[in-house]
mmCIF file of C-alpha atoms in Angstrom:
data_model
loop_
_atom_site.group_PDB
_atom_site.id
_atom_site.type_symbol
_atom_site.label_atom_id
_atom_site.label_comp_id
_atom_site.label_asym_id
_atom_site.label_seq_id
_atom_site.Cartn_x
_atom_site.Cartn_y
_atom_site.Cartn_z
ATOM 1 C CA MET A 1 97.934 116.424 98.473
ATOM 2 C CA LYS A 2 98.530 119.827 96.297
ATOM 3 C CA PHE A 3 96.505 120.688 93.014
ATOM 4 C CA VAL A 4 97.940 123.480 90.841
ATOM 5 C CA ILE A 5 94.661 124.517 88.510
ATOM 6 C CA GLN A 6 95.405 126.465 85.348
ATOM 7 C CA ARG A 7 92.272 128.066 83.758
ATOM 8 C CA VAL A 8 93.047 127.031 80.048
ATOM 9 C CA SER A 9 91.658 127.644 76.979
ATOM 10 C CA LYS A 10 92.961 124.319 75.449
ATOM 11 C CA ALA A 11 95.838 122.120 77.211
ATOM 12 C CA SER A 12 97.278 118.478 75.808
ATOM 13 C CA VAL A 13 100.049 116.115 77.215
ATOM 14 C CA THR A 14 102.275 113.959 75.076
ATOM 15 C CA ALA A 15 103.940 110.878 76.192
ATOM 16 C CA LYS A 16 106.477 109.054 73.997
ATOM 17 C CA GLY A 17 105.828 111.329 71.421
ATOM 18 C CA SER A 18 101.912 110.666 71.344
ATOM 19 C CA THR A 19 99.423 112.980 72.618
ATOM 20 C CA VAL A 20 97.390 110.749 75.857
ATOM 21 C CA GLY A 21 95.500 113.615 76.571
ATOM 22 C CA SER A 22 93.881 116.908 74.972
ATOM 23 C CA ILE A 23 91.096 119.519 76.412
ATOM 24 C CA GLY A 24 89.248 122.553 75.241
ATOM 25 C CA ARG A 25 88.067 125.096 77.955
ATOM 26 C CA GLY A 26 88.456 123.908 81.441
ATOM 27 C CA PHE A 27 91.092 123.288 84.213
ATOM 28 C CA LEU A 28 94.750 121.721 83.331
ATOM 29 C CA VAL A 29 95.397 120.441 87.032
ATOM 30 C CA LEU A 30 98.869 119.240 87.647
ATOM 31 C CA ALA A 31 97.790 116.806 90.689
ATOM 32 C CA GLY A 32 100.657 115.903 93.457
ATOM 33 C CA ILE A 33 100.091 113.104 96.032
ATOM 34 C CA GLY A 34 101.550 113.173 99.593
ATOM 35 C CA SER A 35 102.709 110.570 101.881
ATOM 36 C CA SER A 36 100.143 110.984 104.025
ATOM 37 C CA ASP A 37 97.059 111.604 101.598
ATOM 38 C CA THR A 38 93.756 109.720 101.883
ATOM 39 C CA VAL A 39 90.404 108.901 99.669
ATOM 40 C CA GLU A 40 89.069 111.578 102.153
ATOM 41 C CA THR A 41 91.600 114.245 101.435
ATOM 42 C CA ALA A 42 90.761 113.386 97.513
ATOM 43 C CA ASP A 43 87.257 113.727 97.870
ATOM 44 C CA LYS A 44 87.867 117.239 99.790
ATOM 45 C CA MET A 45 90.160 118.570 97.046
ATOM 46 C CA ILE A 46 87.882 117.330 94.329
ATOM 47 C CA LYS A 47 84.546 119.053 95.767
ATOM 48 C CA LYS A 48 86.785 122.220 96.358
ATOM 49 C CA MET A 49 88.390 121.776 92.469
ATOM 50 C CA ILE A 50 85.180 121.306 90.876
ATOM 51 C CA GLY A 51 83.223 124.221 92.868
ATOM 52 C CA LEU A 52 85.982 126.748 91.753
ATOM 53 C CA ARG A 53 83.663 129.877 90.335
ATOM 54 C CA ILE A 54 86.786 130.874 88.103
ATOM 55 C CA PHE A 55 85.127 131.234 84.774
ATOM 56 C CA GLN A 56 83.241 134.681 83.600
ATOM 57 C CA ASP A 57 79.823 135.060 83.470
ATOM 58 C CA GLU A 58 77.707 137.349 81.415
ATOM 59 C CA ASN A 59 78.756 140.423 83.417
ATOM 60 C CA GLY A 60 82.625 139.609 83.120
ATOM 61 C CA LYS A 61 82.565 138.821 86.973
ATOM 62 C CA THR A 62 84.407 135.373 87.600
ATOM 63 C CA ASN A 63 81.246 133.801 88.978
ATOM 64 C CA LEU A 64 80.751 130.332 87.219
ATOM 65 C CA ASP A 65 82.030 126.768 88.035
ATOM 66 C CA LEU A 66 83.533 124.006 85.903
ATOM 67 C CA LYS A 67 80.102 122.284 85.215
ATOM 68 C CA SER A 68 78.242 125.775 84.421
ATOM 69 C CA VAL A 69 80.758 126.461 81.120
ATOM 70 C CA CYS A 70 80.304 122.466 80.365
ATOM 71 C CA GLY A 71 84.319 122.736 81.065
ATOM 72 C CA GLU A 72 86.714 119.914 80.821
ATOM 73 C CA LEU A 73 89.495 118.620 82.691
ATOM 74 C CA LEU A 74 92.906 117.550 81.981
ATOM 75 C CA ILE A 75 94.683 115.852 85.343
ATOM 76 C CA ILE A 76 98.347 114.871 85.329
ATOM 77 C CA SER A 77 100.426 113.323 88.035
ATOM 78 C CA GLN A 78 103.120 115.541 89.225
ATOM 79 C CA PHE A 79 105.059 114.349 92.496
ATOM 80 C CA THR A 80 107.606 117.122 91.978
ATOM 81 C CA LEU A 81 104.966 119.615 93.610
ATOM 82 C CA TYR A 82 106.008 117.727 96.808
ATOM 83 C CA ALA A 83 109.823 119.206 96.176
ATOM 84 C CA ASP A 84 111.473 120.220 99.214
ATOM 85 C CA CYS A 85 114.267 122.965 98.658
ATOM 86 C CA ARG A 86 114.896 123.843 102.048
ATOM 87 C CA LYS A 87 118.395 122.251 102.331
ATOM 88 C CA GLY A 88 120.899 122.695 99.289
ATOM 89 C CA ASN A 89 120.499 122.770 96.036
ATOM 90 C CA ARG A 90 118.821 119.353 94.958
ATOM 91 C CA PRO A 91 115.249 118.785 95.763
ATOM 92 C CA SER A 92 114.320 116.281 98.036
ATOM 93 C CA PHE A 93 110.758 114.537 97.472
ATOM 94 C CA ILE A 94 110.456 112.293 100.491
ATOM 95 C CA ASN A 95 107.027 114.002 101.457
ATOM 96 C CA ALA A 96 105.577 112.697 97.767
ATOM 97 C CA GLY A 97 103.543 109.530 98.109
ATOM 98 C CA GLU A 98 105.118 106.322 97.158
ATOM 99 C CA ALA A 99 104.740 105.164 93.891
ATOM 100 C CA GLY A 100 102.073 102.515 94.087
ATOM 101 C CA MET A 101 99.860 104.488 96.903
ATOM 102 C CA ALA A 102 100.139 107.763 94.605
ATOM 103 C CA ASN A 103 99.422 106.204 91.625
ATOM 104 C CA GLN A 104 96.353 104.362 93.218
ATOM 105 C CA LEU A 105 94.917 107.667 94.648
ATOM 106 C CA TYR A 106 95.492 109.595 91.165
ATOM 107 C CA ARG A 107 93.348 106.666 89.664
ATOM 108 C CA TYR A 108 90.791 107.357 92.524
ATOM 109 C CA ILE A 109 90.804 111.287 91.590
ATOM 110 C CA VAL A 110 90.488 110.840 87.691
ATOM 111 C CA ASP A 111 87.675 108.332 88.372
ATOM 112 C CA LYS A 112 85.715 110.441 90.508
ATOM 113 C CA CYS A 113 85.985 113.363 88.430
ATOM 114 C CA ARG A 114 84.484 111.742 85.199
ATOM 115 C CA GLN A 115 81.633 110.813 87.838
ATOM 116 C CA GLU A 116 80.695 114.674 87.898
ATOM 117 C CA ILE A 117 82.671 116.334 84.766
ATOM 118 C CA ALA A 118 81.574 115.005 80.963
ATOM 119 C CA VAL A 119 85.386 115.236 79.626
ATOM 120 C CA VAL A 120 88.355 114.448 81.851
ATOM 121 C CA GLU A 121 91.434 113.428 80.489
ATOM 122 C CA GLU A 122 94.728 112.222 81.990
ATOM 123 C CA GLY A 123 98.493 111.754 81.190
ATOM 124 C CA VAL A 124 100.493 108.578 82.023
ATOM 125 C CA PHE A 125 101.182 108.232 85.896
ATOM 126 C CA GLY A 126 105.184 107.830 86.308
ATOM 127 C CA ALA A 127 105.935 108.874 82.848
ATOM 128 C CA GLU A 128 108.106 111.827 81.130
ATOM 129 C CA MET A 129 105.158 113.996 79.616
ATOM 130 C CA GLU A 130 105.100 117.350 77.652
ATOM 131 C CA VAL A 131 102.491 119.764 78.573
ATOM 132 C CA ALA A 132 101.203 122.192 76.281
ATOM 133 C CA LEU A 133 98.724 124.841 77.446
ATOM 134 C CA THR A 134 97.101 128.210 76.731
ATOM 135 C CA ASN A 135 96.068 129.557 79.824
ATOM 136 C CA ASP A 136 93.186 131.689 80.122
ATOM 137 C CA GLY A 137 93.540 134.533 82.230
ATOM 138 C CA PRO A 138 95.876 133.781 82.988
ATOM 139 C CA PHE A 139 94.287 132.340 86.045
ATOM 140 C CA THR A 140 96.297 129.626 88.403
ATOM 141 C CA ILE A 141 95.105 128.730 92.009
ATOM 142 C CA VAL A 142 97.125 126.114 94.038
ATOM 143 C CA LEU A 143 94.901 124.453 96.477
ATOM 144 C CA ASP A 144 96.618 122.444 99.260
ATOM 145 C CA SER A 145 95.282 120.143 101.479
ATOM 146 C CA ALA A 146 96.875 121.272 104.290
ATOM 147 C CA GLU A 147 94.650 124.455 104.127
ATOM 148 C CA ILE A 148 91.300 122.951 102.734
ATOM 149 C CA CYS A 149 90.943 119.702 104.532
ATOM 150 C CA HIS A 150 92.289 121.253 108.177
#
């Protein structure tokens, strides 16, 4: 599982010309589900993501987590995080999770985050989407379960 987390002052996602998710201050999360990912993997990744202390405290130090700043989440599924570009110029997505399984885990991630964070918005699984954001910092972190869970 891979999460690309961008600290944002605002972000939104549009599908078929309509805004389907929009947040203020918080995290825009691009979530890639791999073929071997599980609920246990998701739980560890969610815990790490929500606990990231990357918001500034009163002294300007990155010391506060998402809950401390009443931050919001916009979670968007993105299988292209599993692009394998080692051979040729056309990426392979063989390591991305199969759509049915990946959608189940994506739903699980969104639902689990809603238990912890007051505002959790989402994209449309498998849809063509346009994402707009104002990256705050810029501050972008990549979480990879290969590093987090092992």
